[in-house]
Short mmCIF file of C-alpha atoms in Angstrom, two decimals:
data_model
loop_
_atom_site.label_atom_id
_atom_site.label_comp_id
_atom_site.label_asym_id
_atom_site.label_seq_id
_atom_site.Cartn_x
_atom_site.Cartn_y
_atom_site.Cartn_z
CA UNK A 694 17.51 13.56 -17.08
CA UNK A 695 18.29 11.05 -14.01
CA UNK A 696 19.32 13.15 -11.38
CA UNK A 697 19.82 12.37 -7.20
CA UNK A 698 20.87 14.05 -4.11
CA UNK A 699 22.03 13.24 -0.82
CA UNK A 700 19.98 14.40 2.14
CA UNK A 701 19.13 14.90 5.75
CA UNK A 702 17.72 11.47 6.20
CA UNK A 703 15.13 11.21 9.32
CA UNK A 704 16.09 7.76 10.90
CA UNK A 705 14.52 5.76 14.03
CA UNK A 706 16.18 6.76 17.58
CA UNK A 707 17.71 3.25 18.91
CA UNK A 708 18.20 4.26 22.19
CA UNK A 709 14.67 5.00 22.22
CA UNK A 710 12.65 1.74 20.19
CA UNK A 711 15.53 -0.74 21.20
CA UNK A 712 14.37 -2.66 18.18
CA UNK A 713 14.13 -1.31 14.88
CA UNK A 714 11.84 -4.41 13.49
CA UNK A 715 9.20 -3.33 16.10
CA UNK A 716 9.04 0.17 14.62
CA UNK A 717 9.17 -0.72 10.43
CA UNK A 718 6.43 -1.91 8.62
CA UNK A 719 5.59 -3.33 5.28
CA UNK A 720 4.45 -0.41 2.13
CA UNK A 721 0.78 0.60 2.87
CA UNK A 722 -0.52 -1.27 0.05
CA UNK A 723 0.87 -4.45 1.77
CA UNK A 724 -0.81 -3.76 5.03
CA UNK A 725 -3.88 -5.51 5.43
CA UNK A 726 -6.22 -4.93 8.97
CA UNK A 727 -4.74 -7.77 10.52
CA UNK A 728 -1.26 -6.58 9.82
CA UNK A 729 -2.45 -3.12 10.83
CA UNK A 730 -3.42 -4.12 14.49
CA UNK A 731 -0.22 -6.08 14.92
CA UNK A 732 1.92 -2.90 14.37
CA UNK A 733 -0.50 -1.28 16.44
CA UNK A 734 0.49 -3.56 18.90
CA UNK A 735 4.38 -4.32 18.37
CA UNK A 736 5.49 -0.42 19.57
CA UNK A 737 3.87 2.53 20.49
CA UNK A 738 6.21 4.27 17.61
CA UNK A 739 5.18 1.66 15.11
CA UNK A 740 5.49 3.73 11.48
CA UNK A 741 1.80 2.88 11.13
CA UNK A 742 0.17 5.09 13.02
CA UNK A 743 1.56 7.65 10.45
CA UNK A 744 1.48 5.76 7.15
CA UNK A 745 -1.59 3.58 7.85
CA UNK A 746 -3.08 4.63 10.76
CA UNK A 747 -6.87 3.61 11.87
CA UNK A 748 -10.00 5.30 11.48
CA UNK A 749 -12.06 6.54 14.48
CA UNK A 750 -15.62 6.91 14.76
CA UNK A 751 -15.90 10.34 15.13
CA UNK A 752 -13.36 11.50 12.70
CA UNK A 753 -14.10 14.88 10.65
CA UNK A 754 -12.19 17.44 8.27
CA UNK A 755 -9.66 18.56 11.38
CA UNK A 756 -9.32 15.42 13.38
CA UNK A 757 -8.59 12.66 11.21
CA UNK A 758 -5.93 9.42 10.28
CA UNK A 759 -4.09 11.90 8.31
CA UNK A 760 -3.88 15.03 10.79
CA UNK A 761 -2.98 12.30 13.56
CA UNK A 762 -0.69 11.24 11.13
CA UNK A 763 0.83 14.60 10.76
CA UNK A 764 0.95 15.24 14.81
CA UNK A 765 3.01 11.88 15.51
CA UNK A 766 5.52 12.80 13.07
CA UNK A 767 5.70 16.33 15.11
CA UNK A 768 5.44 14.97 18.30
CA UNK A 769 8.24 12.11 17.76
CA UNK A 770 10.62 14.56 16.33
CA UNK A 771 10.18 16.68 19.30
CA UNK A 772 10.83 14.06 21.53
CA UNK A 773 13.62 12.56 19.71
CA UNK A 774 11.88 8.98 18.78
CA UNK A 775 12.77 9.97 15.08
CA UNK A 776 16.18 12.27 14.62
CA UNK A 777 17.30 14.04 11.36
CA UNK A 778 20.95 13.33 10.30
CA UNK A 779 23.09 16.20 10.48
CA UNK A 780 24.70 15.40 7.57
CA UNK A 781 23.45 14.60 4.22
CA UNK A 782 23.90 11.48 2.85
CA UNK A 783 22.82 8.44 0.46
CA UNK A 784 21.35 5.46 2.56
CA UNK A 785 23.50 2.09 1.12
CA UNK A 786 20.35 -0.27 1.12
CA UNK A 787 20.93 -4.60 1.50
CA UNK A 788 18.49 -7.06 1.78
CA UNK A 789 19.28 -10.86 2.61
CA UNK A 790 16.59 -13.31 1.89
CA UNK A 791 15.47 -16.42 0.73
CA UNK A 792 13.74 -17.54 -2.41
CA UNK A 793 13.35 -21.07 -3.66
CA UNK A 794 16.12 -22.48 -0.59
CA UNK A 795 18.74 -20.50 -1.97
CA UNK A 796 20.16 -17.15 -0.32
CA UNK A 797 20.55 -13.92 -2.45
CA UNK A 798 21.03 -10.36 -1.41
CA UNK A 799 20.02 -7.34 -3.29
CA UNK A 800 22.01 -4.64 -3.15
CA UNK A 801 20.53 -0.23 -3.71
CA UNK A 802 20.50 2.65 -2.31
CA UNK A 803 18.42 5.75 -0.74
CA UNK A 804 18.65 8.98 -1.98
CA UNK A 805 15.95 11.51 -3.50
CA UNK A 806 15.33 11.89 -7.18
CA UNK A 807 14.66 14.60 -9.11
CA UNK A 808 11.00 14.15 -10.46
CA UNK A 809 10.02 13.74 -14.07
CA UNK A 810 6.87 13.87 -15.85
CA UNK A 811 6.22 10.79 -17.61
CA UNK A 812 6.78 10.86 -21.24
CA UNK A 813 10.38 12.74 -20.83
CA UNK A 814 13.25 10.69 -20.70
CA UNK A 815 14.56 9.16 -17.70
CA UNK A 816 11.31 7.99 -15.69
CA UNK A 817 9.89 5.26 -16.67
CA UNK A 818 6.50 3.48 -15.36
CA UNK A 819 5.45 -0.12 -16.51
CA UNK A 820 1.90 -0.50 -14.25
CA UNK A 821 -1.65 1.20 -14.08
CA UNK A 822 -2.77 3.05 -11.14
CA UNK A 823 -6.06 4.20 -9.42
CA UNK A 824 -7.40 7.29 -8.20
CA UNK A 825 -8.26 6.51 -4.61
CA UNK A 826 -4.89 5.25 -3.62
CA UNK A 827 -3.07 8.30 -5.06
CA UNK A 828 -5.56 10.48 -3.00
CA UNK A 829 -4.90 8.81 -0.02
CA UNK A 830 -1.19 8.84 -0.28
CA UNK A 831 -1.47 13.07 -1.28
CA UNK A 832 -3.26 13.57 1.97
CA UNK A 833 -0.52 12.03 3.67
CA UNK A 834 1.88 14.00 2.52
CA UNK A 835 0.49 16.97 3.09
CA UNK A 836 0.10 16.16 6.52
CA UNK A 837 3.35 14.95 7.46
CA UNK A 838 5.65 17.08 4.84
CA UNK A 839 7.68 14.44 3.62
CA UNK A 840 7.79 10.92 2.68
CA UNK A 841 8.09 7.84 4.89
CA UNK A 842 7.86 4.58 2.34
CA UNK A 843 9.97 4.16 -0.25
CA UNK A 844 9.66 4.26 -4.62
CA UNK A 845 11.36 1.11 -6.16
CA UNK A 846 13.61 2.07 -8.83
CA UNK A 847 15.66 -0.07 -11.29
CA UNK A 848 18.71 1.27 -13.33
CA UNK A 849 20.73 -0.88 -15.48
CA UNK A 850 24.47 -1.01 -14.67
CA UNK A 851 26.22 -4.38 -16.28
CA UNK A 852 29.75 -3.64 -15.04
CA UNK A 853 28.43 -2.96 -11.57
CA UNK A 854 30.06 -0.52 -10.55
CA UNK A 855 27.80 1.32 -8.19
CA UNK A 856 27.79 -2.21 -6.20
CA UNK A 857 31.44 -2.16 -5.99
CA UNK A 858 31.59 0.98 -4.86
CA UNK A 859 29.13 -0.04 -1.61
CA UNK A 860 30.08 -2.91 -1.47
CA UNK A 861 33.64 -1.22 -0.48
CA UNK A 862 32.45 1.85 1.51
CA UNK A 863 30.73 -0.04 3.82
CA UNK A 864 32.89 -3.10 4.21
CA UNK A 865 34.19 -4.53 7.64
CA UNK A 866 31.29 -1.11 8.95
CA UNK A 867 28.15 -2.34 11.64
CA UNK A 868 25.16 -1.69 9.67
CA UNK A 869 23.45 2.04 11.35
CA UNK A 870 20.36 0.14 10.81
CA UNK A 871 18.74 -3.35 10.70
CA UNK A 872 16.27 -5.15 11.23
CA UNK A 873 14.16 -8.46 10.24
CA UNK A 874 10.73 -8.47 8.63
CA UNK A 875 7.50 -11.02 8.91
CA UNK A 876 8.93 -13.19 6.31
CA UNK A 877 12.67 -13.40 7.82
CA UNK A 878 14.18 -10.66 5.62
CA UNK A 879 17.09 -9.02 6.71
CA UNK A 880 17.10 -5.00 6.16
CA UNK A 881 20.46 -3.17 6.80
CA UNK A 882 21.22 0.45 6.25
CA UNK A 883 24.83 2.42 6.32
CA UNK A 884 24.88 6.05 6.26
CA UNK A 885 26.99 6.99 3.26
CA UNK A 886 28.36 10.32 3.66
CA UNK A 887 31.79 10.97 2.20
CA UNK A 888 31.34 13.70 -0.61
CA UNK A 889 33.76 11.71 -3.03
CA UNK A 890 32.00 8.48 -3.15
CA UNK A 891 28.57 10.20 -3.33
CA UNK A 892 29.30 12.18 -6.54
CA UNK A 893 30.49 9.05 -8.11
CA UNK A 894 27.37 7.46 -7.37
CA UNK A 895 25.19 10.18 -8.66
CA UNK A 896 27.74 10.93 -11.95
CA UNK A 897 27.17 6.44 -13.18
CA UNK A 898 23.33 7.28 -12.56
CA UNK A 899 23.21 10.58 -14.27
CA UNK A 900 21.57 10.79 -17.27
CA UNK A 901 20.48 6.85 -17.34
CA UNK A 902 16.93 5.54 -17.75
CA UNK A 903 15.18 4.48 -14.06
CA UNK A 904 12.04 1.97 -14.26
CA UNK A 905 9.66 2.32 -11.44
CA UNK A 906 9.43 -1.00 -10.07
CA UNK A 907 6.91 -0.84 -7.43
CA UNK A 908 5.28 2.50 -5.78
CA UNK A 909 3.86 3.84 -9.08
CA UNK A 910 1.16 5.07 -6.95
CA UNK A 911 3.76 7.26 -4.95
CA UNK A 912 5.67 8.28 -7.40
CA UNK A 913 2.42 9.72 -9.05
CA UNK A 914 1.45 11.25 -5.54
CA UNK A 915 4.64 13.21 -5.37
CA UNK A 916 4.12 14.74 -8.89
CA UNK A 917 0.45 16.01 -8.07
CA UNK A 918 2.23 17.27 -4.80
CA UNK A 919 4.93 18.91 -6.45
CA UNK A 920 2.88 20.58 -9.03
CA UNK A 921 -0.02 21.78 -5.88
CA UNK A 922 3.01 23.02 -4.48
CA UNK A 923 4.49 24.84 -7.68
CA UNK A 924 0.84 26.30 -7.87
CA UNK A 925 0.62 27.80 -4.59
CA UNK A 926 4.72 29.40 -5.15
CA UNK A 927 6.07 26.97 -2.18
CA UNK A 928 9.58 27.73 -1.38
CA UNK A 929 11.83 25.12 0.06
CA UNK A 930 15.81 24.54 0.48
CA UNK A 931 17.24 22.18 -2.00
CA UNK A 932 17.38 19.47 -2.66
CA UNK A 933 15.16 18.89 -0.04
CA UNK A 934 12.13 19.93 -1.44
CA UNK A 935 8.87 18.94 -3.12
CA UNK A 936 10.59 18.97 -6.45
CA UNK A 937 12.24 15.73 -5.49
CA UNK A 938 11.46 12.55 -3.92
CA UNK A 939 12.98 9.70 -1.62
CA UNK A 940 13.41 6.86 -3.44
CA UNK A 941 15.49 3.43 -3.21
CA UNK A 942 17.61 2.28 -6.50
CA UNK A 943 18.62 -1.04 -7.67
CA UNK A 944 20.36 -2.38 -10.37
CA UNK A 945 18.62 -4.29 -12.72
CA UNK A 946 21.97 -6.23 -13.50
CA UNK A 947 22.47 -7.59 -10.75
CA UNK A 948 21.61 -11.18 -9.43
CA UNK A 949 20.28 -10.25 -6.08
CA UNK A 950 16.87 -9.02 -8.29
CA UNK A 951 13.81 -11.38 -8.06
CA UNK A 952 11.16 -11.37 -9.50
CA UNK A 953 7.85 -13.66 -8.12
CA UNK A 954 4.85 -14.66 -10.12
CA UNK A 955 1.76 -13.84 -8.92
CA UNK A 956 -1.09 -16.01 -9.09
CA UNK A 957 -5.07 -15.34 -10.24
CA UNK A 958 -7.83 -17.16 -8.02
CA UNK A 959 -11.54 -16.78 -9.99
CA UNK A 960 -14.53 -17.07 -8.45
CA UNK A 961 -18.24 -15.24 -8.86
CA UNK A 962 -18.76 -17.08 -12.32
CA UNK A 963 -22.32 -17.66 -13.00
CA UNK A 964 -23.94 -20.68 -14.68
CA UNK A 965 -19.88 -21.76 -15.18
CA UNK A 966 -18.98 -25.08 -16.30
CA UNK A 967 -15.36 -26.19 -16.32
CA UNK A 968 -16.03 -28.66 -19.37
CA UNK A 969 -17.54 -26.20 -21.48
CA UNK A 970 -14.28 -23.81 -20.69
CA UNK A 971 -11.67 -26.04 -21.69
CA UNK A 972 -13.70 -26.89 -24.87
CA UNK A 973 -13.15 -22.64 -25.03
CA UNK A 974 -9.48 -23.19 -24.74
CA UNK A 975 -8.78 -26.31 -27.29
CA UNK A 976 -8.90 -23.13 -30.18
CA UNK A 977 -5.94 -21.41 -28.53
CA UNK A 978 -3.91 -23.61 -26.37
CA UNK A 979 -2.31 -26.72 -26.22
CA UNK A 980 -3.56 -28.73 -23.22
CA UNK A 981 -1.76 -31.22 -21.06
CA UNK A 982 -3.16 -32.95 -18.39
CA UNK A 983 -1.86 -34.10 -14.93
CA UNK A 984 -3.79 -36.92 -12.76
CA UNK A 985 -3.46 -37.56 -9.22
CA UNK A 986 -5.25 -39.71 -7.14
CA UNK A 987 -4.24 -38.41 -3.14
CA UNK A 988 -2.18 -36.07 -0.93
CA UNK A 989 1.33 -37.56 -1.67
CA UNK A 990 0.49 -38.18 -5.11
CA UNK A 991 -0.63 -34.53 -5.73
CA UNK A 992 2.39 -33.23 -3.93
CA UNK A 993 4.19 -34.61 -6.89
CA UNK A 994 2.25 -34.20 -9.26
CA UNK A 995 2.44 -30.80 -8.67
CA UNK A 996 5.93 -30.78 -8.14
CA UNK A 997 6.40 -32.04 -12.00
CA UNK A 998 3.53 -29.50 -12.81
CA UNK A 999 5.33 -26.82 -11.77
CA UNK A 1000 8.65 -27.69 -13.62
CA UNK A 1001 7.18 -27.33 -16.62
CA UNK A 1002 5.53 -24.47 -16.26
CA UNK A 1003 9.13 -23.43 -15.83
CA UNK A 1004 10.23 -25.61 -18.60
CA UNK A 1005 8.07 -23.77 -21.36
CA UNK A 1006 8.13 -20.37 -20.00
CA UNK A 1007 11.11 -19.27 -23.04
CA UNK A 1008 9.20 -21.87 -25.66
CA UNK A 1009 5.55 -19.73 -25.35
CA UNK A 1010 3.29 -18.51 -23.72
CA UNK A 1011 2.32 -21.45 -20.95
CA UNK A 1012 -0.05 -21.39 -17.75
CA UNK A 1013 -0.89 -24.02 -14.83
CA UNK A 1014 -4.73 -24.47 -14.66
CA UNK A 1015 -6.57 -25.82 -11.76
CA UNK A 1016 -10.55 -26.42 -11.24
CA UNK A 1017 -12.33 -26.74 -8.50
CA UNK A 1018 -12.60 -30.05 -6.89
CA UNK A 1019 -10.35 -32.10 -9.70
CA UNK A 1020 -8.20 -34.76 -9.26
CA UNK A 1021 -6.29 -33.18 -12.16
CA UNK A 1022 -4.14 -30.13 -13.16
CA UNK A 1023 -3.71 -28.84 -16.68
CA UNK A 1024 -0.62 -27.11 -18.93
CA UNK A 1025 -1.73 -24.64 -21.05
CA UNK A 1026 0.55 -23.71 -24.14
CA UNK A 1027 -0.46 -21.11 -26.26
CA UNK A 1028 -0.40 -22.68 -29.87
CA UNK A 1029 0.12 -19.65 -31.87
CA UNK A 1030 0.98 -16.05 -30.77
CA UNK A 1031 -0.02 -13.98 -33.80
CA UNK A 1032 -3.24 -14.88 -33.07
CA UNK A 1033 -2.79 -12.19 -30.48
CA UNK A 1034 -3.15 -9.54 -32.71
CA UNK A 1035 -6.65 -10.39 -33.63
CA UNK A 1036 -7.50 -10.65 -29.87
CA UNK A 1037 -6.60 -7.42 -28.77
CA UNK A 1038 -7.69 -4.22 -31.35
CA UNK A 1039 -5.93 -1.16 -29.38
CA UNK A 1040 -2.56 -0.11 -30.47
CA UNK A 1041 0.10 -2.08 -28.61
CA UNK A 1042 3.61 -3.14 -28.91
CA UNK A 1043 4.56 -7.00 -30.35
CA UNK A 1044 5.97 -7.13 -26.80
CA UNK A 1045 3.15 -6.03 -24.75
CA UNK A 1046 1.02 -8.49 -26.48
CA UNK A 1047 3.29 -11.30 -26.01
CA UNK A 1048 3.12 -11.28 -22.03
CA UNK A 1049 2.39 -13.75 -20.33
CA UNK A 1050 0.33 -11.50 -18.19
CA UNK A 1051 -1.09 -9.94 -21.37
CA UNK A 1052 -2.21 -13.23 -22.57
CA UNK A 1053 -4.30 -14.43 -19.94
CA UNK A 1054 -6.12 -11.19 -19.58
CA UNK A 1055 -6.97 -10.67 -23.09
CA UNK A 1056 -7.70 -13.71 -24.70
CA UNK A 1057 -8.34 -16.31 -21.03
CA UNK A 1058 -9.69 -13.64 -18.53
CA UNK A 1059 -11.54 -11.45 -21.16
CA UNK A 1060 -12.28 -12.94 -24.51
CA UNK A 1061 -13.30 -16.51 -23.07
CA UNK A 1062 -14.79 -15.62 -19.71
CA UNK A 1063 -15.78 -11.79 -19.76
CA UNK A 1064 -14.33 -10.58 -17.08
CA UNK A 1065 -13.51 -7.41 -18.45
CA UNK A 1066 -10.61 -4.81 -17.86
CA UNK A 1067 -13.29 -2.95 -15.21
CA UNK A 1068 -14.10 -5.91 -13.77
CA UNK A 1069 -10.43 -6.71 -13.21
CA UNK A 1070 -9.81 -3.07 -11.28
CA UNK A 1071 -12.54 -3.76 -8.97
CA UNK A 1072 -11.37 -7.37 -8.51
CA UNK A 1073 -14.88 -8.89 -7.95
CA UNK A 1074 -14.04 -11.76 -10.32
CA UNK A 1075 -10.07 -12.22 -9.43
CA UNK A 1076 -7.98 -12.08 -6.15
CA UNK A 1077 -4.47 -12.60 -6.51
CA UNK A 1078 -1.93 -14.28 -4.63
CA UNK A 1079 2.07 -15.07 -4.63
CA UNK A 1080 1.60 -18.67 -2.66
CA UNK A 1081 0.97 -21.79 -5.39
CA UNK A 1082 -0.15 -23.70 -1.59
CA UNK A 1083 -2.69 -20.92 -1.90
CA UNK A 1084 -3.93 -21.42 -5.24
CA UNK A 1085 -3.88 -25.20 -4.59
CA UNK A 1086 -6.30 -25.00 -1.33
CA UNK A 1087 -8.47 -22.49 -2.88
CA UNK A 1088 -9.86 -24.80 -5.60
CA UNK A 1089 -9.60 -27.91 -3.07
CA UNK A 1090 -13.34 -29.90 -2.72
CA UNK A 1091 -14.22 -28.80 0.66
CA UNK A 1092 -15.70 -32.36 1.46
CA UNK A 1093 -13.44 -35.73 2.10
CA UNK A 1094 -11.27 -35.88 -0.76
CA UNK A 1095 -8.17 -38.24 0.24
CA UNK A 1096 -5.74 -34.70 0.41
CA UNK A 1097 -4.17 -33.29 3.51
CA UNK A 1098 -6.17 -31.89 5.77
CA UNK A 1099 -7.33 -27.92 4.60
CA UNK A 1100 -5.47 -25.47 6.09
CA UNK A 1101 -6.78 -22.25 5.09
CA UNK A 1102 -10.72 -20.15 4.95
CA UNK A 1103 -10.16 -20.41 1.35
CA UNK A 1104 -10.52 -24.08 0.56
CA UNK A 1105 -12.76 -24.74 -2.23
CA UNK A 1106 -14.23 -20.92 -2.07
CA UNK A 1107 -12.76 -20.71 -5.84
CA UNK A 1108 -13.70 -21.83 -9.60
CA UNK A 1109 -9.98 -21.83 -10.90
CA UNK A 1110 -6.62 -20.85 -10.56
CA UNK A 1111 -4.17 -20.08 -12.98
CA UNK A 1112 -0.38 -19.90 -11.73
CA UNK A 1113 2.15 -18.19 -13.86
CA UNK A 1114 5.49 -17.53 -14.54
CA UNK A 1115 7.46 -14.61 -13.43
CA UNK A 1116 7.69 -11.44 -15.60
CA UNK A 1117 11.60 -11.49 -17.18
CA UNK A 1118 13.08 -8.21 -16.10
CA UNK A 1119 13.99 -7.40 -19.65
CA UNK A 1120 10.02 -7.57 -20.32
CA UNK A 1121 9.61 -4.85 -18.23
CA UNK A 1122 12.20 -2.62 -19.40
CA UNK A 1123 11.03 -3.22 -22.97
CA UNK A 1124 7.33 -2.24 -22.44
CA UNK A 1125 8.32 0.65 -20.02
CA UNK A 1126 10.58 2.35 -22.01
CA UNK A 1127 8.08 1.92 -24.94
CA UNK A 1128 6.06 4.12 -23.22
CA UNK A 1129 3.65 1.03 -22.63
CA UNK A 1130 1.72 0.00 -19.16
CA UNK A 1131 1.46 -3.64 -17.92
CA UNK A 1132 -1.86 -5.18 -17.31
CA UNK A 1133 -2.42 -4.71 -13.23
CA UNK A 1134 0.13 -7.41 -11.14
CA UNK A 1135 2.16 -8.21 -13.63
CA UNK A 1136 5.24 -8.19 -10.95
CA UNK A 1137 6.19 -8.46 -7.76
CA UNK A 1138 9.78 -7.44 -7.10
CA UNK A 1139 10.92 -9.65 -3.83
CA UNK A 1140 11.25 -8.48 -0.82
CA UNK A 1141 9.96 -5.65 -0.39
CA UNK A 1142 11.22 -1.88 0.99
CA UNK A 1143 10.44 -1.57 4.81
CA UNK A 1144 8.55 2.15 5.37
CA UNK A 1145 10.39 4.06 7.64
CA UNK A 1146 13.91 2.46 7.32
CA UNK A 1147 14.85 5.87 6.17
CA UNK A 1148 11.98 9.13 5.95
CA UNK A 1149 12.57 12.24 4.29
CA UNK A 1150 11.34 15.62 5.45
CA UNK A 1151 10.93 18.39 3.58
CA UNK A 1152 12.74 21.60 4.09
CA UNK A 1153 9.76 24.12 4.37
#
């Protein structure tokens, strides 16, 4: 059963970092080494020296990126860079951004769960997960004693109701924090503390089904660390305690959601021949083709690519392809989807097998070019990416081919590149709460949550 709690959120000192965007960062799994040493060098405070901080040479079992972890958290308690709210309370959550030249805002809150065990009802997962990053994230925690990223999860709520509700607790109120991310996203957080507004929130979530839409990895973490900590006989003041975890909720219902595509990039293909492929594909798919001859020419070409990609995407099954060095894009329609079933053997749901995601894993990805499941997890056949500009420079001809001038390390470093259409949010409540887990990137919930917009500490 969906419970949550209010708690003692641990929240930035602004008197001290004067700017809360040079303090926040992106989720771990977002932060490449680039991105690392720019936070390294934005603040001296910058969240990633405790949720991705760098190896050193001469680390060992007591001096290490998670110990050092551990002793900034200490140390900027102490010295009142981060400060614990008196008061318990849930964290109203906005983001303002842009997708597609339009403006949205989505609209959730902080607060800590109670955590389930998969297979009961009210949690719900929809992605695969590794070992190593789980690991990684339980070392953390048991370092630092609490949680500084956030676990995305979706409710459904038609009549809206818990927007409403924010939406009129903290009208006409300054925001107690914001900040703007790398890709111009605007982050503001109210303290919500009045006891009568809170239990309303927590009685219209009570009970309901949550879908983990992003941190599956942390949410996994902080069940291994709840049971280690069950194990040893822990004790801890609720609710904050290991037996529940900070997480931000969003309604599924509500038009500030967005959900991005993201793209596959192939490469490491031996002996590979485009021609041969598409001969593969004639079986299963229906293929269109789309000729350009220059820059401006495949700028619209493109352009009328892409729309009907979109234009399919409730018809069937449907993909963009692109090859390396062509003057020429290609629609892919699947031509028959039961044919699904005699693709993939294991036991799976009509609407697992009908994802798009599904589709070109099994039958494209697997079946006609072996890259296998395996493969896939260790990504030396596949790198992903949310950009179609991307996609398009990675298969460009890296000699003089009449296009605009390369702009990226990635031009013509790729075989193919297949862009897709987003996951539908009710395809992901449909396989979750089957019980069922999507093939790896099937979504990317836009933007993301900043780490360290709110923490939460446990009470030892």
């Amino acid at each position: 059963m969906t419970q949550i709690f209010p708690f003692r959120g641990v929240i930035y000192n602004i008197k001290k970092v004067k700017d809360f965007s040079r303090v926040l960062t992106q989720p771990y799994d977002k932060i490449d080494d680039r991105m690392q040493k720019t936070y390294y060098a934005k603040h001296l405070n910058n969240l990633v020296r405790i949720t991705k901080g760098m190896e050193q040479a001469n680390d060992n079992e007591l001096n290490n990126k998670y110990t050092r972890a551990g002793e900034f958290f200490r140390q900027w308690l102490k010295e009142k860079i981060l400060v614990q709210d008196e008061k318990p309370a849930i964290y109203v959550y906005y983001q303002t951004y842009q997708v597609d030249g339009f403006s949205k805002i989505r609209k959730g809150f902080i607060a800590l769960g109670k955590l389930l065990d998969y297979g009961k009802k009210g949690v719900h997962a929809h992605e695969r997960t590794l070992l190593k990053p789980k690991q990684d994230r339980l070392n953390l925690m048991r370092s630092v004693g609490g949680s500084t990223g956030q676990i995305f999860m979706l409710y459904s709520d038609p009549e809206l109701v818990i927007n409403r509700l924010m939406d009129k607790t903290i009208s006409r109120k300054k925001p107690d924090v914001a900040a703007k991310d790398e890709s111009g996203v605007i982050h503001e957080v109210w303290r919500l503390t009045q006891p009568a507004a809170i239990q309303r929130i927590a009685k219209r979530i009570a009970g309901r089904d949550v879908f983990i839409a992003d941190g599956h990895h942390r949410y996994e973490t902080a069940l291994n660390y709840r049971n280690e900590m069950r194990r040893k006989k822990i004790k801890c003041i609720e609710p904050e305690s290991y037996r529940n975890r900070m997480m931000t909720f969003v309604n599924m219902d509500d038009e500030g959601l967005t959900i991005l595509p993201t793209h596959r990039l192939i490469f490491g293909l031996k002996n590979f021949s485009f021609g041969k492929f598409l001969k593969k594909l004639a079986p299963y798919f229906r293929t269109d083709v789309f000729y350009f001859h220059n820059g401006r020419s495949e700028e619209k070409t493109r352009e009328i690519l892409l729309a009907n990609l979109r234009k399919y995407s409730d018809r069937a099954p449907t993909f963009a392809l692109m090859g390396r060095g062509l003057k020429k894009y290609f629609l892919l329609t699947l031509r028959n989807e039961k044919m699904m079933n005699k693709i993939i053997t294991e036991r799976h749901s009509a609407d697992w097998k009908r994802l798009d995601v599904t589709i070109l894993h099994s039958l494209i990805l697997d079946h006609l070019l072996g890259i296998t499941r395996e493969k896939l997890e260790q990504e030396s056949n596949v790198r992903y990416t949310r950009y179609v500009a991307e996609a398009v420079e990675a298969v460009r001809a890296p000699t003089k081919s009449g296009l605009a001038p390369i702009k990226s390390g990635l031009a013509g470093k790729f075989q193919m590149a297949f862009l897709l259409n987003p996951t539908k949010i009710q395809e992901v409540k449909k396989v979750a709460a089957g019980g069922e887990r999507m093939p790896q990137k099937s979504t990317d919930f836009y933007p993301k949550l900043l780490s360290g917009i709110v923490i939460s500490k446990i009470n030892f």
